[in-house]
Amino acid sequence: MKFFVDTANINEIENLVPTGFVDGVTTNPSLIAKQGGDIKQTIKSICSIVEGPVSAEVTATEHNKMFEEGKFLSSIAKNVAVKVPLTVDGLKTCKKLRNEGIMVNVTLCFSAAQALLAAKAGATFISPFVGRLDDIGQKGMNLIEEIVVIYENYGFETQVLVASIRNQEHIIESALIGADVATIPPKVLNELYKHQLTDKGLKAFLEDWHKTGQSILPK
Ligand code: E4P
């Protein structure tokens, strides 16, 4: 399972890259706005520190303008995946960008029917938003199960990129289902390391070790 980081914050990405866990990055207009800088410069900087796909989202809503924006965003770096919303114009744009060999991430997916359309439009990634479905009382993970089965039934190559992840359980359930990618906020990614028995066990090991008076490296 690939891990993408869901942020436009360069410092957060730079801190995570050395862990080897960062297979890509996703941004959206809200994350770019939160970061505060110029979108072109931000995407360029992220692409220079991450080798994998970096999603940059169009903000036009009409097909021709979306396509123009998508072409522009993809010219920033070769690892840009253009993000388009799951609308009629978005899927038309997806098909056209894919015909030109540009990676496309279809975002704001909330149903299996939408995911089926995105795969038929040739999307590289489909982004179902599990957290936002949970927020309205639905079970977001059910959607991931449905999409994985549908894509397997027909051999679609579109990768299932689980988005709007809020906690570890979303990641584990996505992995059990066999989703291709999880895009994870840095805060949640950092929580994956933690277990109280790890802390407790390490503390006990070190206390016992110090009692020996030894050091591993020559003094
Ligand atoms: C995905 O690409 C989106 O940027 C993101 O996962 C949305 O998450 P949110 O629902 O927490 O805003």
mmCIF file of C-alpha atoms and ligand atoms in Angstrom:
data_model
loop_
_atom_site.group_PDB
_atom_site.id
_atom_site.type_symbol
_atom_site.label_atom_id
_atom_site.label_comp_id
_atom_site.label_asym_id
_atom_site.label_seq_id
_atom_site.Cartn_x
_atom_site.Cartn_y
_atom_site.Cartn_z
ATOM 1 C CA MET A 1 0.000 0.000 0.000
ATOM 2 C CA LYS A 2 1.354 3.401 -0.948
ATOM 3 C CA PHE A 3 1.264 6.305 1.507
ATOM 4 C CA PHE A 4 0.708 9.794 0.155
ATOM 5 C CA VAL A 5 0.844 12.797 2.480
ATOM 6 C CA ASP A 6 -2.194 15.078 2.462
ATOM 7 C CA THR A 7 -0.656 18.519 2.928
ATOM 8 C CA ALA A 8 0.753 21.524 1.082
ATOM 9 C CA ASN A 9 3.120 22.356 3.936
ATOM 10 C CA ILE A 10 6.717 22.066 2.699
ATOM 11 C CA ASN A 11 8.208 21.727 6.209
ATOM 12 C CA GLU A 12 5.891 18.836 7.056
ATOM 13 C CA ILE A 13 6.817 17.086 3.800
ATOM 14 C CA GLU A 14 10.549 17.693 4.291
ATOM 15 C CA ASN A 15 10.343 16.197 7.787
ATOM 16 C CA LEU A 16 8.530 13.095 6.548
ATOM 17 C CA VAL A 17 10.561 12.325 3.400
ATOM 18 C CA PRO A 18 13.564 10.832 5.316
ATOM 19 C CA THR A 19 11.234 8.214 6.865
ATOM 20 C CA GLY A 20 10.855 6.657 3.415
ATOM 21 C CA PHE A 21 7.078 6.534 3.873
ATOM 22 C CA VAL A 22 6.226 9.313 1.430
ATOM 23 C CA ASP A 23 5.221 7.769 -1.899
ATOM 24 C CA GLY A 24 3.432 10.909 -3.063
ATOM 25 C CA VAL A 25 1.565 14.035 -1.963
ATOM 26 C CA THR A 26 -1.988 15.302 -2.365
ATOM 27 C CA THR A 27 -3.011 18.937 -2.165
ATOM 28 C CA ASN A 28 -6.343 20.653 -2.704
ATOM 29 C CA PRO A 29 -7.366 24.327 -2.961
ATOM 30 C CA SER A 30 -8.115 24.495 0.787
ATOM 31 C CA LEU A 31 -4.689 23.072 1.696
ATOM 32 C CA ILE A 32 -2.978 25.487 -0.720
ATOM 33 C CA ALA A 33 -4.935 28.400 0.808
ATOM 34 C CA LYS A 34 -3.965 27.264 4.329
ATOM 35 C CA GLN A 35 -0.297 27.130 3.302
ATOM 36 C CA GLY A 36 -0.539 30.687 1.981
ATOM 37 C CA GLY A 37 1.978 30.715 -0.897
ATOM 38 C CA ASP A 38 1.690 30.794 -4.676
ATOM 39 C CA ILE A 39 0.325 27.472 -5.962
ATOM 40 C CA LYS A 40 2.871 27.170 -8.796
ATOM 41 C CA GLN A 41 5.814 27.685 -6.457
ATOM 42 C CA THR A 42 4.355 25.389 -3.804
ATOM 43 C CA ILE A 43 3.760 22.526 -6.271
ATOM 44 C CA LYS A 44 7.200 23.057 -7.822
ATOM 45 C CA SER A 45 8.865 22.859 -4.400
ATOM 46 C CA ILE A 46 6.939 19.728 -3.400
ATOM 47 C CA CYS A 47 7.790 18.040 -6.723
ATOM 48 C CA SER A 48 11.479 18.758 -6.162
ATOM 49 C CA ILE A 49 11.519 16.865 -2.845
ATOM 50 C CA VAL A 50 9.074 14.023 -3.603
ATOM 51 C CA GLU A 51 9.601 11.655 -6.520
ATOM 52 C CA GLY A 52 6.102 10.160 -6.578
ATOM 53 C CA PRO A 53 2.847 11.721 -7.823
ATOM 54 C CA VAL A 54 1.971 15.171 -6.469
ATOM 55 C CA SER A 55 -1.679 16.094 -6.909
ATOM 56 C CA ALA A 56 -2.476 19.692 -7.853
ATOM 57 C CA GLU A 57 -6.118 20.612 -8.311
ATOM 58 C CA VAL A 58 -7.743 22.709 -11.027
ATOM 59 C CA THR A 59 -10.140 25.405 -9.833
ATOM 60 C CA ALA A 60 -12.079 26.083 -13.041
ATOM 61 C CA THR A 61 -15.446 24.356 -13.333
ATOM 62 C CA GLU A 62 -15.909 24.492 -17.121
ATOM 63 C CA HIS A 63 -14.254 21.800 -19.232
ATOM 64 C CA ASN A 64 -12.105 23.917 -21.602
ATOM 65 C CA LYS A 65 -10.781 26.073 -18.783
ATOM 66 C CA MET A 66 -10.193 23.000 -16.621
ATOM 67 C CA PHE A 67 -8.203 21.396 -19.407
ATOM 68 C CA GLU A 68 -6.123 24.547 -19.852
ATOM 69 C CA GLU A 69 -5.428 24.711 -16.098
ATOM 70 C CA GLY A 70 -4.631 20.981 -16.023
ATOM 71 C CA LYS A 71 -2.118 21.335 -18.865
ATOM 72 C CA PHE A 72 -0.524 24.260 -17.060
ATOM 73 C CA LEU A 73 -0.290 22.442 -13.728
ATOM 74 C CA SER A 74 1.187 19.349 -15.414
ATOM 75 C CA SER A 75 3.876 21.528 -17.022
ATOM 76 C CA ILE A 76 5.223 22.445 -13.555
ATOM 77 C CA ALA A 77 6.892 19.045 -13.098
ATOM 78 C CA LYS A 78 6.683 15.589 -14.617
ATOM 79 C CA ASN A 79 5.312 14.037 -11.409
ATOM 80 C CA VAL A 80 2.253 16.308 -11.181
ATOM 81 C CA ALA A 81 -1.074 14.453 -11.115
ATOM 82 C CA VAL A 82 -3.821 16.863 -12.121
ATOM 83 C CA LYS A 83 -6.751 16.718 -9.739
ATOM 84 C CA VAL A 84 -10.227 17.269 -11.166
ATOM 85 C CA PRO A 85 -13.563 17.164 -9.336
ATOM 86 C CA LEU A 86 -16.071 14.419 -10.050
ATOM 87 C CA THR A 87 -18.385 16.423 -12.293
ATOM 88 C CA VAL A 88 -19.339 15.994 -15.943
ATOM 89 C CA ASP A 89 -16.791 18.641 -16.934
ATOM 90 C CA GLY A 90 -14.218 17.093 -14.602
ATOM 91 C CA LEU A 91 -14.546 13.656 -16.181
ATOM 92 C CA LYS A 92 -14.410 15.070 -19.718
ATOM 93 C CA THR A 93 -11.228 16.831 -18.694
ATOM 94 C CA CYS A 94 -9.896 13.636 -17.129
ATOM 95 C CA LYS A 95 -10.341 11.734 -20.388
ATOM 96 C CA LYS A 96 -8.667 14.445 -22.441
ATOM 97 C CA LEU A 97 -5.701 14.837 -20.083
ATOM 98 C CA ARG A 98 -5.256 11.053 -19.946
ATOM 99 C CA ASN A 99 -5.183 10.960 -23.768
ATOM 100 C CA GLU A 100 -2.159 13.233 -23.506
ATOM 101 C CA GLY A 101 -0.490 10.880 -21.006
ATOM 102 C CA ILE A 102 -1.032 13.188 -18.006
ATOM 103 C CA MET A 103 -1.766 11.567 -14.607
ATOM 104 C CA VAL A 104 -5.221 12.463 -13.285
ATOM 105 C CA ASN A 105 -6.645 12.156 -9.776
ATOM 106 C CA VAL A 106 -10.451 12.394 -9.751
ATOM 107 C CA THR A 107 -11.448 13.877 -6.414
ATOM 108 C CA LEU A 108 -14.570 14.415 -4.300
ATOM 109 C CA CYS A 109 -15.903 10.895 -4.922
ATOM 110 C CA PHE A 110 -18.743 9.862 -2.623
ATOM 111 C CA SER A 111 -20.383 6.920 -4.427
ATOM 112 C CA ALA A 112 -19.485 3.706 -6.226
ATOM 113 C CA ALA A 113 -21.343 4.957 -9.312
ATOM 114 C CA GLN A 114 -19.080 8.010 -9.420
ATOM 115 C CA ALA A 115 -16.015 5.789 -9.033
ATOM 116 C CA LEU A 116 -17.164 3.619 -11.931
ATOM 117 C CA LEU A 117 -17.489 6.695 -14.147
ATOM 118 C CA ALA A 118 -14.012 7.897 -13.165
ATOM 119 C CA ALA A 119 -12.488 4.530 -14.068
ATOM 120 C CA LYS A 120 -14.273 4.574 -17.424
ATOM 121 C CA ALA A 121 -12.831 8.062 -17.992
ATOM 122 C CA GLY A 122 -9.375 6.541 -17.495
ATOM 123 C CA ALA A 123 -8.518 8.174 -14.153
ATOM 124 C CA THR A 124 -5.109 7.275 -12.741
ATOM 125 C CA PHE A 125 -6.476 7.685 -9.197
ATOM 126 C CA ILE A 126 -9.959 7.878 -7.717
ATOM 127 C CA SER A 127 -10.238 9.716 -4.378
ATOM 128 C CA PRO A 128 -13.189 8.559 -2.248
ATOM 129 C CA PHE A 129 -13.513 10.745 0.885
ATOM 130 C CA VAL A 130 -14.134 8.389 3.813
ATOM 131 C CA GLY A 131 -14.010 10.920 6.668
ATOM 132 C CA ARG A 132 -16.560 13.235 5.106
ATOM 133 C CA LEU A 133 -18.951 10.275 4.608
ATOM 134 C CA ASP A 134 -18.470 9.300 8.268
ATOM 135 C CA ASP A 135 -19.252 12.930 9.154
ATOM 136 C CA ILE A 136 -22.750 12.621 7.641
ATOM 137 C CA GLY A 137 -23.465 9.329 9.415
ATOM 138 C CA GLN A 138 -22.497 6.943 6.611
ATOM 139 C CA LYS A 139 -19.731 4.336 6.795
ATOM 140 C CA GLY A 140 -17.010 5.679 4.517
ATOM 141 C CA MET A 141 -15.127 2.395 4.467
ATOM 142 C CA ASN A 142 -18.101 0.621 2.853
ATOM 143 C CA LEU A 143 -17.495 2.755 -0.201
ATOM 144 C CA ILE A 144 -13.859 1.640 -0.379
ATOM 145 C CA GLU A 145 -14.947 -2.021 -0.281
ATOM 146 C CA GLU A 146 -17.438 -1.453 -3.080
ATOM 147 C CA ILE A 147 -14.977 0.365 -5.318
ATOM 148 C CA VAL A 148 -12.207 -2.221 -4.834
ATOM 149 C CA VAL A 149 -14.608 -5.043 -5.784
ATOM 150 C CA ILE A 150 -15.985 -3.190 -8.813
ATOM 151 C CA TYR A 151 -12.521 -2.309 -10.121
ATOM 152 C CA GLU A 152 -11.332 -5.891 -9.623
ATOM 153 C CA ASN A 153 -14.425 -7.281 -11.391
ATOM 154 C CA TYR A 154 -13.544 -5.400 -14.554
ATOM 155 C CA GLY A 155 -9.778 -5.090 -14.309
ATOM 156 C CA PHE A 156 -9.814 -1.288 -14.174
ATOM 157 C CA GLU A 157 -6.310 0.091 -13.669
ATOM 158 C CA THR A 158 -7.515 3.174 -11.767
ATOM 159 C CA GLN A 159 -5.891 3.163 -8.327
ATOM 160 C CA VAL A 160 -8.097 3.542 -5.270
ATOM 161 C CA LEU A 161 -6.667 6.451 -3.256
ATOM 162 C CA VAL A 162 -8.436 6.645 0.106
ATOM 163 C CA ALA A 163 -8.854 10.308 1.043
ATOM 164 C CA SER A 164 -10.253 12.313 3.959
ATOM 165 C CA ILE A 165 -8.518 9.969 6.386
ATOM 166 C CA ARG A 166 -9.007 10.942 10.019
ATOM 167 C CA ASN A 167 -7.503 8.085 12.048
ATOM 168 C CA GLN A 168 -5.425 4.870 12.104
ATOM 169 C CA GLU A 169 -8.505 2.682 11.695
ATOM 170 C CA HIS A 170 -9.192 4.246 8.305
ATOM 171 C CA ILE A 171 -5.670 3.253 7.226
ATOM 172 C CA ILE A 172 -5.800 -0.300 8.589
ATOM 173 C CA GLU A 173 -9.242 -0.961 7.123
ATOM 174 C CA SER A 174 -8.088 0.424 3.758
ATOM 175 C CA ALA A 175 -5.098 -1.921 3.844
ATOM 176 C CA LEU A 176 -7.277 -4.920 4.772
ATOM 177 C CA ILE A 177 -9.615 -4.142 1.890
ATOM 178 C CA GLY A 178 -6.651 -3.797 -0.474
ATOM 179 C CA ALA A 179 -6.894 -0.118 -1.443
ATOM 180 C CA ASP A 180 -3.868 0.993 -3.480
ATOM 181 C CA VAL A 181 -3.081 4.266 -1.712
ATOM 182 C CA ALA A 182 -3.969 6.120 1.490
ATOM 183 C CA THR A 183 -3.435 9.872 1.553
ATOM 184 C CA ILE A 184 -2.731 10.711 5.159
ATOM 185 C CA PRO A 185 -2.534 14.017 7.085
ATOM 186 C CA PRO A 186 0.954 14.288 8.714
ATOM 187 C CA LYS A 187 -0.590 14.289 12.209
ATOM 188 C CA VAL A 188 -2.258 10.909 11.602
ATOM 189 C CA LEU A 189 0.872 9.494 9.923
ATOM 190 C CA ASN A 190 2.974 10.408 12.972
ATOM 191 C CA GLU A 191 0.460 8.665 15.243
ATOM 192 C CA LEU A 192 1.030 5.349 13.428
ATOM 193 C CA TYR A 193 4.330 4.860 15.274
ATOM 194 C CA LYS A 194 2.747 5.036 18.677
ATOM 195 C CA HIS A 195 1.806 2.179 20.991
ATOM 196 C CA GLN A 196 1.827 2.345 24.778
ATOM 197 C CA LEU A 197 3.506 -1.081 25.009
ATOM 198 C CA THR A 198 6.354 0.135 22.785
ATOM 199 C CA ASP A 199 7.012 3.048 25.166
ATOM 200 C CA LYS A 200 6.657 0.848 28.237
ATOM 201 C CA GLY A 201 8.870 -1.904 26.780
ATOM 202 C CA LEU A 202 11.593 0.517 25.707
ATOM 203 C CA LYS A 203 11.643 2.173 29.128
ATOM 204 C CA ALA A 204 12.117 -1.214 30.845
ATOM 205 C CA PHE A 205 14.856 -2.308 28.405
ATOM 206 C CA LEU A 206 16.808 0.906 28.959
ATOM 207 C CA GLU A 207 16.480 0.774 32.746
ATOM 208 C CA ASP A 208 17.868 -2.802 32.753
ATOM 209 C CA TRP A 209 20.606 -1.818 30.324
ATOM 210 C CA HIS A 210 21.800 1.144 32.403
ATOM 211 C CA LYS A 211 22.142 -1.183 35.415
ATOM 212 C CA THR A 212 24.819 -3.167 33.506
ATOM 213 C CA GLY A 213 27.044 -0.085 33.195
ATOM 214 C CA GLN A 214 27.961 -1.161 29.656
ATOM 215 C CA SER A 215 28.049 0.878 26.448
ATOM 216 C CA ILE A 216 27.784 -0.663 22.983
ATOM 217 C CA LEU A 217 30.285 1.700 21.387
ATOM 218 C CA PRO A 218 33.845 1.767 22.801
ATOM 219 C CA LYS A 219 34.231 4.546 25.376
HETATM 220 C C1 E4P B 1 -7.706 14.435 -0.682
HETATM 221 O O1 E4P B 1 -7.012 14.483 -1.658
HETATM 222 C C2 E4P B 1 -8.141 15.598 0.084
HETATM 223 O O2 E4P B 1 -7.135 16.574 0.018
HETATM 224 C C3 E4P B 1 -8.334 15.319 1.550
HETATM 225 O O3 E4P B 1 -8.076 13.975 1.875
HETATM 226 C C4 E4P B 1 -9.584 15.867 2.128
HETATM 227 O O4 E4P B 1 -9.642 15.583 3.508
HETATM 228 P P1 E4P B 1 -10.610 16.341 4.522
HETATM 229 O O5 E4P B 1 -11.984 15.782 4.347
HETATM 230 O O6 E4P B 1 -10.070 16.016 5.874
HETATM 231 O O7 E4P B 1 -10.548 17.802 4.172
#
